[in-house]
Amino acid sequence: MEKTETKQNVVILFAGDSGDGIQLIGAQFTNTNALFGNDVSTFPNFPAEIRAPQGTIPGVSGFQLHFGSVALFTPGDICDVLVVMNAAALKTDLKNLKKGGTIIVNTGGFGPQNLKLANYPVEVNPLLDHSLDQYRVIEIDVTKLTKKALEGSGLGTKEIDRSKNMFVLGFIYWMYNRSLANTIDFIERKFRTQPEFIESNIKILKAGYNYGDITETPMTRYEVKAAPMPKGTYRSITGNHATAMGLISAANKAGLTLFYGSYPITPASDILHELAKHKNFGVKTFQAEDEIAAVTSAIGAAFGGSLGVTASSGPGIALKTEAIGLALMLELPLVICNVQRGGPSTGLPTKTEQADLLQAVYGRNGEAPVPVIAAYSPSDCFYTVYEACRIAIEHMTPVFFLSDGFIANGSEPWQFPHAENLEKINVKYAHNELKEGEKFLPYKRNEKMTRPWAIPGTKGLEHRIGGLEKENETGNISYDPDNHEFMVKLRAARVEKIADFIPLQTIDQGKDKGKLLVIGWGSTYGAIKTAVREALAEEVEVSHIHIKYLNPLPKNIGAILENFEQILIPEMNNGQLIKIIREKFLVDAKGLNKIKGMPFTAGEIKRKISDIINVK
Amino acid sequence: MSSVEMDKMTAKELVTDQEVRWCPGCGDYSILKQVQTVIPELGLKRENIVFISGIGCSSRFPYYMETFGMHSIHGRATAIASGLKATRPDLSVWIVTGDGDSLSIGGNHLIHLLRRNFDVNILLFNNEIYGLTKGQYSPTSPEGLVTKSTPAGSLDHPFNPLALCMGADATFVARTMDRDPIHLRELLKRAHAHKGTSLLEIYQNCNVFNDGAFEVFTEKATKKVNTLFVAHDKPLVFGQNLEKGIILDGWTPRLVNVADHSINDLWIHDEKDRLKASILVRFFDDSKHTDALPRPFGVFYQENRNTYEDQMSAQVAEAIKSKGKGNLDELLSGRSTWKIS
Ligand code: SF4
């Protein structure tokens, strides 16, 4: 017995033990929906430990997917469907399910031991005590059904148990009427060298799908139509992959070798993994002995004429600080990627935060200004890191690229560009154009206040650079007081000058004047956009700008601010951009701060917008 | 005349317009002079030479060399050089560092550079003191050294730098001194000739803060009885008239009178023998002890091992061979795409 209901959009959260393959089925369902034509937005939520004790609450891994027949900008505030593989997952994530939502339960994960590990009181089983009465519960003994389907397959108990995620995925495909083809293709590729797993995984996937057809419990199937996305060719992309591709593309378009020095750290390591796969682009990846060697090796590469890049997350960036100051003194191109996570210190490695903005803008000894730009979505990491490379090379400076755990691991459909349409990056190594008796001046500047990139191997341009204060033009060490003041101001002016070479700020939504301006930066884009869109639909006078160029700011920010009565700055920190905006423009901006290691929901921002507008 | 000879640079051309600012009498002067003397003999082009240093007295060195150069930050010259050499294998890269710079703040990068075996030359100026910061004890200072930061004597057990380097699987380990220009020049050439990381420790006198730290090895009166200059395939002999020798008794080195032994009994130096080199670098006795082993100088160990940069380039070449040169549009589209029309 089945009926089909149509839904505009669905938020589904897969939750289970970190060993249950939750991320894998989340990614598979995402790709299948994207291929089908839905808009999608995802939020993987990893446990802090790689393998926390099985079945416990710290071991719960989640993957939230928002898909629909309309444009989506966030992974969704609250879930329509919660899939739980065990009791700990239910305990952890029930709060994320809306009233009346659907829970798909693997009853095999609710034995006495599971309940105990999930900290349910003795004798309490949420499946039996009516505590879930306000939800629609679909109980399936996935563990048992998987075992049965693979009886006699020759696979061990462990391997069989590990296949149960495929059963769930198959069932979800049935529920949303999706084709298995994409996942079957994936399985065949993944287990190319272990054919026994191809057969078993496909078998279980199909068993899950067929379960929907044969079960006697009445079930509803759902139809989520394709979204009216702009015409074109799409792929699915995560922020870290987009970052890696942006770096390769920039090096390629600039005609430079990409050197990537890095030290493993969550959540930035995937950039290293991805880049290491693409050596046929001439990419040289270097897993250094520590964060300091990661950045300094990149500086060495830049001195030699390569595109030097390093990446890390907050704690690693802290270690790189002195070297970033050196790159600034040397005036060499260097891109520093910070995939931000919860801080301070080791903080919350697997959780997201935007708390390193002030570190990027100000966090060095001496007065050491560095350009800073931030990506706002997974696919935007591509364009933003590309732009970071352009600025670094064309302005001979270290540049900070900021991303965060949320967009680094989150994914979305991406109408990827053609290589030929990517903006050109101009590289000019210095040539020897000296006249007889003339000395080479390593710090002589052009109209961008940029010095020449004179790389070793260029006859006649031998020169020395260093971290000590220097005289302009000659680069000679100088302790002259007036010179130092001149150079400090010159280095600040160099960064300010970049404002002439970046786009003006545009208004994302709303009018260019009005009651309230919401200013965002980085990964809060989707939540702010959704909230402002809803508010605009209710005829609230609100507008949204999202600042990508955080240092220097676009030249017209001040003019935009003047046209609004109030300013709201939502940030996943305790207030950082707000300090910069207040300091630069002397405006009474209000903050909305969430510091929970979790992204904003659109609802949270919408409520704040309403509060401000209604008080007025 | 070959073009190399025609282009041949002179020592003078390696001198910069910068005033040299070491204290008068500092051992650094002699080292600078010998480096400027040797480099023109190496068949290099000046524009292909890079000197990289960290922080410390010795680290001013690049400013005095008319080549490409970088005076970087404390301890990191080794890591900077790694990135440079990884991307520019064509360059001749020289690292100038001191005992504080390379063994204290930069110790981590040093050992990792050695195990990776980039083809660079490290000139480690060891003066057993912090000079630039005005006289604190360093990681090579002897125990008990009284300095500004250790008025009651230093408690730190010192590093034996070359034993450390052997432990890090360095492929070229050698020692020389500022006061022996001939030996210094010879070892600079050997360091350059070695393909892989060459670690040359140079005993350098800091006459302001640690004067005479090595004088028993460098001064005429005591040099011969306290030092042992090793040469490949030659027996280990030393002393006023080379009357003393070393034999290896099992794995224990023993001092003997050459006269009492056949030359074949003596330890014959073999640069390729890692085990024996490890013992040799452990000749680290305090020369005040009567039965102290002499302090050895020369090339202790040399091994041919693939360099990091060559293997890195080979991986790139292999990837291009097997997958074809990277195509940006293929990268951007990835393996699975869909069309919305
Ligand atoms: S302090 Fe010592 S090492 Fe430094 S320059 Fe003076 S003598 Fe040389």
PDB file of C-alpha atoms in Angstrom, chain A residues 34-35 189 229 231-236 245 252 259 277-281 284-290 292-293 296-297 300-301 303-304 306 322-323 382 413 416-419 439 454-459 461-468 476-477 479, chain B residues 16-18 46-48 50 60 62-63 65-74 76 79-80 82-84 86-88 91 108-109 112 116 118 308 312-313 315-316 319-320 323-329 331-341:
ATOM      1  CA  ALA A  34      21.805  16.771  -7.852  1.00  0.00           C
ATOM      2  CA  LEU A  35      22.019  14.580 -10.943  1.00  0.00           C
ATOM      3  CA  ARG A 189      34.414   2.224  -9.334  1.00  0.00           C
ATOM      4  CA  MET A 229      18.219  25.988 -12.071  1.00  0.00           C
ATOM      5  CA  LYS A 231      20.634  26.267 -17.833  1.00  0.00           C
ATOM      6  CA  GLY A 232      24.066  24.733 -18.054  1.00  0.00           C
ATOM      7  CA  THR A 233      26.286  21.899 -16.975  1.00  0.00           C
ATOM      8  CA  TYR A 234      26.718  21.238 -13.287  1.00  0.00           C
ATOM      9  CA  ARG A 235      28.797  19.193 -10.932  1.00  0.00           C
ATOM     10  CA  SER A 236      28.718  18.759  -7.211  1.00  0.00           C
ATOM     11  CA  MET A 245      40.841  23.364  -8.016  1.00  0.00           C
ATOM     12  CA  ASN A 252      47.847  27.146 -14.566  1.00  0.00           C
ATOM     13  CA  PHE A 259      53.921  24.627  -4.605  1.00  0.00           C
ATOM     14  CA  LYS A 277      46.242  13.740  -6.887  1.00  0.00           C
ATOM     15  CA  HIS A 278      46.947  16.285  -9.585  1.00  0.00           C
ATOM     16  CA  LYS A 279      50.690  16.064 -10.083  1.00  0.00           C
ATOM     17  CA  ASN A 280      50.096  15.975 -13.838  1.00  0.00           C
ATOM     18  CA  PHE A 281      49.394  19.708 -13.559  1.00  0.00           C
ATOM     19  CA  LYS A 284      54.247  20.013  -6.065  1.00  0.00           C
ATOM     20  CA  THR A 285      52.750  19.155  -2.691  1.00  0.00           C
ATOM     21  CA  PHE A 286      55.006  19.060   0.327  1.00  0.00           C
ATOM     22  CA  GLN A 287      53.840  17.592   3.615  1.00  0.00           C
ATOM     23  CA  ALA A 288      56.140  19.512   5.898  1.00  0.00           C
ATOM     24  CA  GLU A 289      57.370  18.583   9.378  1.00  0.00           C
ATOM     25  CA  ASP A 290      55.303  21.318  10.969  1.00  0.00           C
ATOM     26  CA  ILE A 292      56.183  26.651  10.212  1.00  0.00           C
ATOM     27  CA  ALA A 293      58.034  24.592   7.628  1.00  0.00           C
ATOM     28  CA  THR A 296      58.378  28.850   5.020  1.00  0.00           C
ATOM     29  CA  SER A 297      58.876  26.216   2.324  1.00  0.00           C
ATOM     30  CA  GLY A 300      61.171  29.577  -0.495  1.00  0.00           C
ATOM     31  CA  ALA A 301      59.215  28.389  -3.513  1.00  0.00           C
ATOM     32  CA  PHE A 303      61.362  33.317  -3.940  1.00  0.00           C
ATOM     33  CA  GLY A 304      62.221  30.892  -6.719  1.00  0.00           C
ATOM     34  CA  SER A 306      56.559  29.564  -8.017  1.00  0.00           C
ATOM     35  CA  GLU A 322      55.999  35.027  12.085  1.00  0.00           C
ATOM     36  CA  ALA A 323      56.613  33.666   8.598  1.00  0.00           C
ATOM     37  CA  PHE A 382      37.056  28.278  -6.169  1.00  0.00           C
ATOM     38  CA  PRO A 413      25.768  22.020  -7.309  1.00  0.00           C
ATOM     39  CA  PHE A 416      31.605  25.270 -13.239  1.00  0.00           C
ATOM     40  CA  PRO A 417      33.397  27.713 -15.522  1.00  0.00           C
ATOM     41  CA  HIS A 418      35.334  27.088 -18.695  1.00  0.00           C
ATOM     42  CA  ALA A 419      39.062  27.464 -18.281  1.00  0.00           C
ATOM     43  CA  LYS A 439      72.443  48.841  -9.789  1.00  0.00           C
ATOM     44  CA  ALA A 454      63.405  39.005  -9.685  1.00  0.00           C
ATOM     45  CA  ILE A 455      63.968  35.305  -9.426  1.00  0.00           C
ATOM     46  CA  PRO A 456      67.267  33.477  -8.976  1.00  0.00           C
ATOM     47  CA  GLY A 457      68.767  32.551 -12.309  1.00  0.00           C
ATOM     48  CA  THR A 458      68.288  36.045 -13.730  1.00  0.00           C
ATOM     49  CA  LYS A 459      71.740  37.292 -14.578  1.00  0.00           C
ATOM     50  CA  LEU A 461      69.647  40.854 -10.802  1.00  0.00           C
ATOM     51  CA  GLU A 462      71.424  39.202  -7.879  1.00  0.00           C
ATOM     52  CA  HIS A 463      70.086  40.785  -4.703  1.00  0.00           C
ATOM     53  CA  ARG A 464      69.408  40.118  -1.047  1.00  0.00           C
ATOM     54  CA  ILE A 465      66.129  40.403   0.801  1.00  0.00           C
ATOM     55  CA  GLY A 466      65.315  39.822   4.421  1.00  0.00           C
ATOM     56  CA  GLY A 467      63.123  40.363   7.433  1.00  0.00           C
ATOM     57  CA  LEU A 468      65.063  43.295   8.866  1.00  0.00           C
ATOM     58  CA  ASN A 476      69.469  47.666   2.265  1.00  0.00           C
ATOM     59  CA  ILE A 477      69.096  47.138   6.002  1.00  0.00           C
ATOM     60  CA  TYR A 479      67.647  51.431  11.239  1.00  0.00           C
TER      61      TYR A 479
ATOM     62  CA  THR B  16      78.747  43.182  -1.984  1.00  0.00           C
ATOM     63  CA  ASP B  17      78.663  46.914  -1.314  1.00  0.00           C
ATOM     64  CA  GLN B  18      77.524  46.239   2.253  1.00  0.00           C
ATOM     65  CA  ARG B  46      76.651  33.659  -9.980  1.00  0.00           C
ATOM     66  CA  GLU B  47      72.973  34.145 -10.767  1.00  0.00           C
ATOM     67  CA  ASN B  48      72.291  30.497 -10.000  1.00  0.00           C
ATOM     68  CA  VAL B  50      71.365  31.387  -3.508  1.00  0.00           C
ATOM     69  CA  ARG B  60      74.183  38.155   8.117  1.00  0.00           C
ATOM     70  CA  PRO B  62      73.941  36.494   2.574  1.00  0.00           C
ATOM     71  CA  TYR B  63      74.154  40.283   2.730  1.00  0.00           C
ATOM     72  CA  MET B  65      77.573  37.614  -0.929  1.00  0.00           C
ATOM     73  CA  GLU B  66      76.893  39.104  -4.340  1.00  0.00           C
ATOM     74  CA  THR B  67      74.530  36.281  -5.261  1.00  0.00           C
ATOM     75  CA  PHE B  68      70.812  35.847  -4.694  1.00  0.00           C
ATOM     76  CA  GLY B  69      70.186  35.756  -0.987  1.00  0.00           C
ATOM     77  CA  MET B  70      67.644  35.753   1.786  1.00  0.00           C
ATOM     78  CA  HIS B  71      68.151  36.666   5.411  1.00  0.00           C
ATOM     79  CA  SER B  72      65.055  35.031   6.830  1.00  0.00           C
ATOM     80  CA  ILE B  73      63.710  34.313  10.300  1.00  0.00           C
ATOM     81  CA  HIS B  74      65.144  32.394  13.189  1.00  0.00           C
ATOM     82  CA  ARG B  76      63.776  28.507   9.221  1.00  0.00           C
ATOM     83  CA  ALA B  79      62.711  24.959   5.509  1.00  0.00           C
ATOM     84  CA  ILE B  80      62.833  27.911   3.123  1.00  0.00           C
ATOM     85  CA  SER B  82      63.608  23.062   1.001  1.00  0.00           C
ATOM     86  CA  GLY B  83      60.784  24.831  -0.790  1.00  0.00           C
ATOM     87  CA  LEU B  84      63.181  26.662  -3.055  1.00  0.00           C
ATOM     88  CA  ALA B  86      61.905  21.531  -4.501  1.00  0.00           C
ATOM     89  CA  THR B  87      60.783  23.974  -7.156  1.00  0.00           C
ATOM     90  CA  ARG B  88      64.163  25.086  -8.505  1.00  0.00           C
ATOM     91  CA  LEU B  91      69.929  26.374  -8.312  1.00  0.00           C
ATOM     92  CA  ASN B 108      63.184  20.323  13.789  1.00  0.00           C
ATOM     93  CA  HIS B 109      63.694  21.618  10.256  1.00  0.00           C
ATOM     94  CA  HIS B 112      63.866  16.758   8.458  1.00  0.00           C
ATOM     95  CA  ARG B 116      64.764  14.166   2.964  1.00  0.00           C
ATOM     96  CA  PHE B 118      67.539  17.915  -0.675  1.00  0.00           C
ATOM     97  CA  TYR B 308      64.028  14.740  -2.605  1.00  0.00           C
ATOM     98  CA  MET B 312      59.508  14.926  -6.598  1.00  0.00           C
ATOM     99  CA  SER B 313      60.159  15.917 -10.212  1.00  0.00           C
ATOM    100  CA  GLN B 315      56.619  11.845  -9.654  1.00  0.00           C
ATOM    101  CA  VAL B 316      55.380  14.831 -11.614  1.00  0.00           C
ATOM    102  CA  ALA B 319      51.960  11.554 -13.562  1.00  0.00           C
ATOM    103  CA  ILE B 320      52.181  13.483 -16.818  1.00  0.00           C
ATOM    104  CA  LYS B 323      47.647  10.689 -17.244  1.00  0.00           C
ATOM    105  CA  GLY B 324      48.733  13.229 -19.814  1.00  0.00           C
ATOM    106  CA  LYS B 325      49.434  16.866 -19.083  1.00  0.00           C
ATOM    107  CA  GLY B 326      46.689  18.260 -16.880  1.00  0.00           C
ATOM    108  CA  ASN B 327      43.696  19.663 -18.726  1.00  0.00           C
ATOM    109  CA  LEU B 328      41.962  22.402 -16.786  1.00  0.00           C
ATOM    110  CA  ASP B 329      38.545  21.878 -18.318  1.00  0.00           C
ATOM    111  CA  LEU B 331      39.625  19.078 -13.904  1.00  0.00           C
ATOM    112  CA  LEU B 332      36.807  21.599 -13.581  1.00  0.00           C
ATOM    113  CA  SER B 333      34.113  19.273 -14.860  1.00  0.00           C
ATOM    114  CA  GLY B 334      35.260  16.256 -12.851  1.00  0.00           C
ATOM    115  CA  ARG B 335      33.895  12.825 -13.537  1.00  0.00           C
ATOM    116  CA  SER B 336      30.215  13.319 -13.036  1.00  0.00           C
ATOM    117  CA  THR B 337      28.210  16.233 -14.370  1.00  0.00           C
ATOM    118  CA  TRP B 338      24.618  16.861 -15.327  1.00  0.00           C
ATOM    119  CA  LYS B 339      22.933  19.234 -17.700  1.00  0.00           C
ATOM    120  CA  ILE B 340      19.979  21.479 -17.026  1.00  0.00           C
ATOM    121  CA  SER B 341      18.376  22.560 -20.261  1.00  0.00           C
TER     122      SER B 341
END
